[in-house]
PDB file of C-alpha atoms in Angstrom:
ATOM      1  CA  MET A   1      93.694  23.663 -69.813  1.00  0.00           C
ATOM      2  CA  SER A   2      92.124  22.858 -66.416  1.00  0.00           C
ATOM      3  CA  LEU A   3      94.405  21.307 -63.810  1.00  0.00           C
ATOM      4  CA  TYR A   4      91.214  21.374 -61.316  1.00  0.00           C
ATOM      5  CA  ALA A   5      88.878  20.082 -64.226  1.00  0.00           C
ATOM      6  CA  ALA A   6      91.512  17.303 -65.108  1.00  0.00           C
ATOM      7  CA  THR A   7      91.939  16.510 -61.387  1.00  0.00           C
ATOM      8  CA  LYS A   8      88.189  15.954 -61.035  1.00  0.00           C
ATOM      9  CA  ARG A   9      87.885  13.900 -64.151  1.00  0.00           C
ATOM     10  CA  ALA A  10      90.973  11.767 -62.897  1.00  0.00           C
ATOM     11  CA  GLY A  11      89.021  10.755 -59.696  1.00  0.00           C
ATOM     12  CA  GLU A  12      85.974   9.943 -61.322  1.00  0.00           C
ATOM     13  CA  LEU A  13      87.826   7.503 -63.705  1.00  0.00           C
ATOM     14  CA  ILE A  14      89.195   6.049 -60.273  1.00  0.00           C
ATOM     15  CA  ALA A  15      86.151   5.141 -58.944  1.00  0.00           C
ATOM     16  CA  GLU A  16      84.861   4.051 -61.628  1.00  0.00           C
ATOM     17  CA  CYS A  17      88.150   1.529 -62.230  1.00  0.00           C
ATOM     18  CA  GLN A  18      87.877   0.513 -58.612  1.00  0.00           C
ATOM     19  CA  SER A  19      83.886  -0.086 -59.175  1.00  0.00           C
ATOM     20  CA  GLY A  20      84.642  -2.355 -61.991  1.00  0.00           C
ATOM     21  CA  LEU A  21      87.579  -4.253 -60.534  1.00  0.00           C
ATOM     22  CA  HIS A  22      86.182  -4.730 -56.969  1.00  0.00           C
ATOM     23  CA  ASP A  23      82.177  -5.372 -58.151  1.00  0.00           C
ATOM     24  CA  PHE A  24      81.055  -2.612 -55.800  1.00  0.00           C
ATOM     25  CA  PRO A  25      78.570   0.450 -56.961  1.00  0.00           C
ATOM     26  CA  ALA A  26      80.349   4.224 -57.294  1.00  0.00           C
ATOM     27  CA  THR A  27      78.244   7.419 -57.608  1.00  0.00           C
ATOM     28  CA  GLY A  28      79.923  10.402 -58.386  1.00  0.00           C
ATOM     29  CA  LEU A  29      78.635  13.966 -58.047  1.00  0.00           C
ATOM     30  CA  ARG A  30      79.438  16.831 -59.524  1.00  0.00           C
ATOM     31  CA  PHE A  31      78.947  20.184 -57.800  1.00  0.00           C
ATOM     32  CA  PHE A  32      78.448  23.099 -59.696  1.00  0.00           C
ATOM     33  CA  THR A  33      79.394  26.280 -57.861  1.00  0.00           C
ATOM     34  CA  VAL A  34      77.784  25.871 -54.731  1.00  0.00           C
ATOM     35  CA  TYR A  35      77.793  28.837 -52.150  1.00  0.00           C
ATOM     36  CA  GLY A  36      75.834  29.111 -49.029  1.00  0.00           C
ATOM     37  CA  PRO A  37      76.095  29.054 -45.217  1.00  0.00           C
ATOM     38  CA  TRP A  38      79.852  27.562 -43.941  1.00  0.00           C
ATOM     39  CA  GLY A  39      80.798  27.569 -47.501  1.00  0.00           C
ATOM     40  CA  ARG A  40      83.994  27.688 -48.449  1.00  0.00           C
ATOM     41  CA  PRO A  41      86.106  30.765 -47.767  1.00  0.00           C
ATOM     42  CA  ASP A  42      88.101  30.552 -50.929  1.00  0.00           C
ATOM     43  CA  MET A  43      84.979  30.944 -53.547  1.00  0.00           C
ATOM     44  CA  ALA A  44      83.493  33.941 -54.970  1.00  0.00           C
ATOM     45  CA  ALA A  45      80.340  34.325 -52.684  1.00  0.00           C
ATOM     46  CA  TYR A  46      82.504  34.359 -49.735  1.00  0.00           C
ATOM     47  CA  ILE A  47      85.449  36.137 -50.704  1.00  0.00           C
ATOM     48  CA  PHE A  48      83.365  39.007 -52.379  1.00  0.00           C
ATOM     49  CA  THR A  49      81.280  38.966 -49.543  1.00  0.00           C
ATOM     50  CA  LYS A  50      83.974  39.519 -46.877  1.00  0.00           C
ATOM     51  CA  ALA A  51      85.855  42.158 -49.236  1.00  0.00           C
ATOM     52  CA  ILE A  52      82.697  44.197 -49.668  1.00  0.00           C
ATOM     53  CA  PHE A  53      82.007  44.352 -45.387  1.00  0.00           C
ATOM     54  CA  GLU A  54      86.153  45.444 -45.537  1.00  0.00           C
ATOM     55  CA  GLY A  55      85.879  48.044 -47.741  1.00  0.00           C
ATOM     56  CA  ARG A  56      88.453  46.179 -49.812  1.00  0.00           C
ATOM     57  CA  PRO A  57      88.567  45.322 -53.878  1.00  0.00           C
ATOM     58  CA  ILE A  58      86.989  42.278 -55.355  1.00  0.00           C
ATOM     59  CA  GLN A  59      88.969  41.091 -58.364  1.00  0.00           C
ATOM     60  CA  VAL A  60      86.825  40.558 -61.241  1.00  0.00           C
ATOM     61  CA  PHE A  61      88.283  37.797 -63.365  1.00  0.00           C
ATOM     62  CA  ASN A  62      88.139  38.702 -67.730  1.00  0.00           C
ATOM     63  CA  LYS A  63      86.703  41.946 -66.632  1.00  0.00           C
ATOM     64  CA  GLY A  64      83.222  40.131 -66.046  1.00  0.00           C
ATOM     65  CA  ASP A  65      82.627  38.670 -68.754  1.00  0.00           C
ATOM     66  CA  MET A  66      81.992  34.973 -67.054  1.00  0.00           C
ATOM     67  CA  LYS A  67      79.132  33.051 -66.412  1.00  0.00           C
ATOM     68  CA  ARG A  68      78.599  30.221 -63.479  1.00  0.00           C
ATOM     69  CA  ASP A  69      76.258  27.569 -62.390  1.00  0.00           C
ATOM     70  CA  PHE A  70      75.756  29.151 -58.889  1.00  0.00           C
ATOM     71  CA  THR A  71      74.232  26.278 -56.878  1.00  0.00           C
ATOM     72  CA  TYR A  72      73.006  27.086 -52.924  1.00  0.00           C
ATOM     73  CA  ILE A  73      73.796  24.491 -50.847  1.00  0.00           C
ATOM     74  CA  ASP A  74      70.586  23.312 -49.535  1.00  0.00           C
ATOM     75  CA  ASP A  75      70.229  22.104 -53.162  1.00  0.00           C
ATOM     76  CA  ILE A  76      73.523  20.331 -52.976  1.00  0.00           C
ATOM     77  CA  VAL A  77      72.232  18.512 -50.129  1.00  0.00           C
ATOM     78  CA  ASP A  78      68.966  17.412 -51.496  1.00  0.00           C
ATOM     79  CA  GLY A  79      70.456  16.065 -54.339  1.00  0.00           C
ATOM     80  CA  THR A  80      73.060  14.150 -52.142  1.00  0.00           C
ATOM     81  CA  VAL A  81      70.439  12.414 -50.273  1.00  0.00           C
ATOM     82  CA  ALA A  82      68.862  11.822 -53.731  1.00  0.00           C
ATOM     83  CA  ALA A  83      71.804  10.568 -55.347  1.00  0.00           C
ATOM     84  CA  LEU A  84      72.057   8.049 -51.774  1.00  0.00           C
ATOM     85  CA  ALA A  85      68.933   6.787 -51.762  1.00  0.00           C
ATOM     86  CA  LYS A  86      69.072   6.047 -56.016  1.00  0.00           C
ATOM     87  CA  ALA A  87      72.002   3.899 -55.221  1.00  0.00           C
ATOM     88  CA  LEU A  88      71.229   1.992 -52.472  1.00  0.00           C
ATOM     89  CA  SER A  89      67.806   1.201 -54.493  1.00  0.00           C
ATOM     90  CA  THR A  90      69.707  -0.064 -57.236  1.00  0.00           C
ATOM     91  CA  TYR A  91      72.873  -1.682 -55.904  1.00  0.00           C
ATOM     92  CA  GLU A  92      72.535  -4.819 -57.909  1.00  0.00           C
ATOM     93  CA  ARG A  93      71.851  -2.942 -61.681  1.00  0.00           C
ATOM     94  CA  THR A  94      74.090   0.243 -61.495  1.00  0.00           C
ATOM     95  CA  ARG A  95      77.937   0.182 -60.686  1.00  0.00           C
ATOM     96  CA  HIS A  96      79.017   3.548 -61.723  1.00  0.00           C
ATOM     97  CA  LYS A  97      76.982   6.481 -62.103  1.00  0.00           C
ATOM     98  CA  ILE A  98      78.005  10.388 -62.282  1.00  0.00           C
ATOM     99  CA  TYR A  99      74.985  13.097 -62.259  1.00  0.00           C
ATOM    100  CA  ASN A 100      75.627  16.937 -62.281  1.00  0.00           C
ATOM    101  CA  LEU A 101      74.004  19.099 -59.334  1.00  0.00           C
ATOM    102  CA  GLY A 102      73.889  22.329 -59.897  1.00  0.00           C
ATOM    103  CA  ASN A 103      71.201  24.995 -60.564  1.00  0.00           C
ATOM    104  CA  HIS A 104      70.820  24.200 -64.536  1.00  0.00           C
ATOM    105  CA  LYS A 105      71.169  28.143 -64.963  1.00  0.00           C
ATOM    106  CA  SER A 106      74.642  29.885 -65.626  1.00  0.00           C
ATOM    107  CA  GLU A 107      74.173  33.258 -64.309  1.00  0.00           C
ATOM    108  CA  GLU A 108      76.459  36.444 -65.400  1.00  0.00           C
ATOM    109  CA  LEU A 109      79.025  37.287 -62.853  1.00  0.00           C
ATOM    110  CA  SER A 110      78.431  41.321 -62.948  1.00  0.00           C
ATOM    111  CA  TYR A 111      74.465  39.991 -62.106  1.00  0.00           C
ATOM    112  CA  PHE A 112      75.957  37.785 -59.233  1.00  0.00           C
ATOM    113  CA  ILE A 113      78.153  40.670 -57.869  1.00  0.00           C
ATOM    114  CA  GLU A 114      74.914  43.404 -58.327  1.00  0.00           C
ATOM    115  CA  ILE A 115      72.763  40.828 -55.931  1.00  0.00           C
ATOM    116  CA  LEU A 116      75.585  40.587 -53.075  1.00  0.00           C
ATOM    117  CA  GLU A 117      76.165  44.713 -53.312  1.00  0.00           C
ATOM    118  CA  SER A 118      72.223  44.875 -52.872  1.00  0.00           C
ATOM    119  CA  ALA A 119      72.381  42.311 -49.767  1.00  0.00           C
ATOM    120  CA  CYS A 120      75.724  43.517 -48.306  1.00  0.00           C
ATOM    121  CA  GLY A 121      73.813  47.237 -48.746  1.00  0.00           C
ATOM    122  CA  ARG A 122      76.976  48.524 -50.185  1.00  0.00           C
ATOM    123  CA  GLU A 123      78.861  48.988 -53.461  1.00  0.00           C
ATOM    124  CA  ALA A 124      81.844  46.572 -54.415  1.00  0.00           C
ATOM    125  CA  VAL A 125      85.352  48.183 -55.086  1.00  0.00           C
ATOM    126  CA  LYS A 126      86.225  46.343 -58.438  1.00  0.00           C
ATOM    127  CA  GLU A 127      89.275  45.616 -59.814  1.00  0.00           C
ATOM    128  CA  TYR A 128      89.106  44.224 -63.192  1.00  0.00           C
ATOM    129  CA  VAL A 129      91.591  41.706 -64.078  1.00  0.00           C
ATOM    130  CA  GLY A 130      92.608  39.213 -66.957  1.00  0.00           C
ATOM    131  CA  MET A 131      91.288  35.706 -67.079  1.00  0.00           C
ATOM    132  CA  GLN A 132      93.426  33.113 -64.658  1.00  0.00           C
ATOM    133  CA  PRO A 133      95.375  30.811 -66.300  1.00  0.00           C
ATOM    134  CA  GLY A 134      92.959  27.632 -67.073  1.00  0.00           C
ATOM    135  CA  ASP A 135      90.160  28.763 -65.999  1.00  0.00           C
ATOM    136  CA  VAL A 136      86.718  28.924 -68.359  1.00  0.00           C
ATOM    137  CA  LYS A 137      84.447  31.723 -69.286  1.00  0.00           C
ATOM    138  CA  ALA A 138      81.199  29.551 -68.805  1.00  0.00           C
ATOM    139  CA  SER A 139      80.321  26.500 -66.482  1.00  0.00           C
ATOM    140  CA  TYR A 140      76.765  25.118 -67.020  1.00  0.00           C
ATOM    141  CA  ALA A 141      75.464  22.066 -65.542  1.00  0.00           C
ATOM    142  CA  ASP A 142      73.046  19.622 -67.549  1.00  0.00           C
ATOM    143  CA  ILE A 143      70.738  18.105 -64.936  1.00  0.00           C
ATOM    144  CA  ASP A 144      69.259  16.452 -66.877  1.00  0.00           C
ATOM    145  CA  GLU A 145      69.673  12.543 -65.663  1.00  0.00           C
ATOM    146  CA  SER A 146      70.003  14.154 -62.529  1.00  0.00           C
ATOM    147  CA  LYS A 147      65.980  15.283 -62.726  1.00  0.00           C
ATOM    148  CA  ARG A 148      65.021  11.727 -64.153  1.00  0.00           C
ATOM    149  CA  ASP A 149      67.098   9.157 -62.014  1.00  0.00           C
ATOM    150  CA  LEU A 150      67.188  11.770 -59.129  1.00  0.00           C
ATOM    151  CA  GLY A 151      63.878  13.390 -59.240  1.00  0.00           C
ATOM    152  CA  PHE A 152      66.527  16.543 -58.475  1.00  0.00           C
ATOM    153  CA  GLU A 153      64.993  19.700 -58.750  1.00  0.00           C
ATOM    154  CA  PRO A 154      66.978  23.074 -57.558  1.00  0.00           C
ATOM    155  CA  ARG A 155      64.838  25.648 -55.828  1.00  0.00           C
ATOM    156  CA  VAL A 156      66.791  28.199 -54.931  1.00  0.00           C
ATOM    157  CA  THR A 157      67.729  31.327 -57.213  1.00  0.00           C
ATOM    158  CA  ILE A 158      70.684  33.399 -56.109  1.00  0.00           C
ATOM    159  CA  GLU A 159      68.354  36.506 -55.860  1.00  0.00           C
ATOM    160  CA  GLU A 160      67.138  34.030 -53.019  1.00  0.00           C
ATOM    161  CA  GLY A 161      70.082  32.275 -51.641  1.00  0.00           C
ATOM    162  CA  LEU A 162      72.829  35.141 -51.551  1.00  0.00           C
ATOM    163  CA  PRO A 163      70.582  37.211 -49.223  1.00  0.00           C
ATOM    164  CA  ARG A 164      70.751  34.169 -47.094  1.00  0.00           C
ATOM    165  CA  PHE A 165      74.237  33.730 -47.679  1.00  0.00           C
ATOM    166  CA  VAL A 166      74.629  37.437 -46.445  1.00  0.00           C
ATOM    167  CA  GLU A 167      72.141  37.231 -43.286  1.00  0.00           C
ATOM    168  CA  TRP A 168      74.386  34.169 -41.997  1.00  0.00           C
ATOM    169  CA  TYR A 169      77.742  35.776 -42.777  1.00  0.00           C
ATOM    170  CA  ARG A 170      76.667  39.372 -41.056  1.00  0.00           C
ATOM    171  CA  LYS A 171      75.542  37.093 -38.384  1.00  0.00           C
ATOM    172  CA  PHE A 172      78.844  34.728 -38.065  1.00  0.00           C
ATOM    173  CA  HIS A 173      80.889  37.112 -38.471  1.00  0.00           C
ATOM    174  CA  CYS A 174      79.414  39.851 -36.423  1.00  0.00           C
ATOM    175  CA  VAL A 175      78.839  42.441 -38.954  1.00  0.00           C
TER     176      VAL A 175
END
């Protein structure tokens, strides 16, 4: 029911088809809820941090009953570099492969918000709203293949990563 998920899967299928038709390798990477410095401003860490500093309410979907596999950007970079090295080293044997890059741990949205509030030094004004159409209650990255094939091992927890993000946000936005 998620248009977002459908477009991601469609892209993977197109890459696999092109790989087979034109005989070139393709490696797909599935990123799970990436956050960190220079991150997308439409993601929760950025939206919530900005709202907390501005004293505006944050929308908490599904009354906070949600879990996400939040992944710090440094771990994503490490996994991407490892996937590139792997793809180059197995060029003749592997034509198409997809790897999940995530933290391998679903976190409660309420806990995510608590850590952000602590890092910002302020409590968020929360507006509890229903579930967004097409959204899912939980996401989780099964990274067993990424660990095995790429040596991928996420290192940055949200307890460490969110304060790093907030520190960057303060400097970048002069808060």
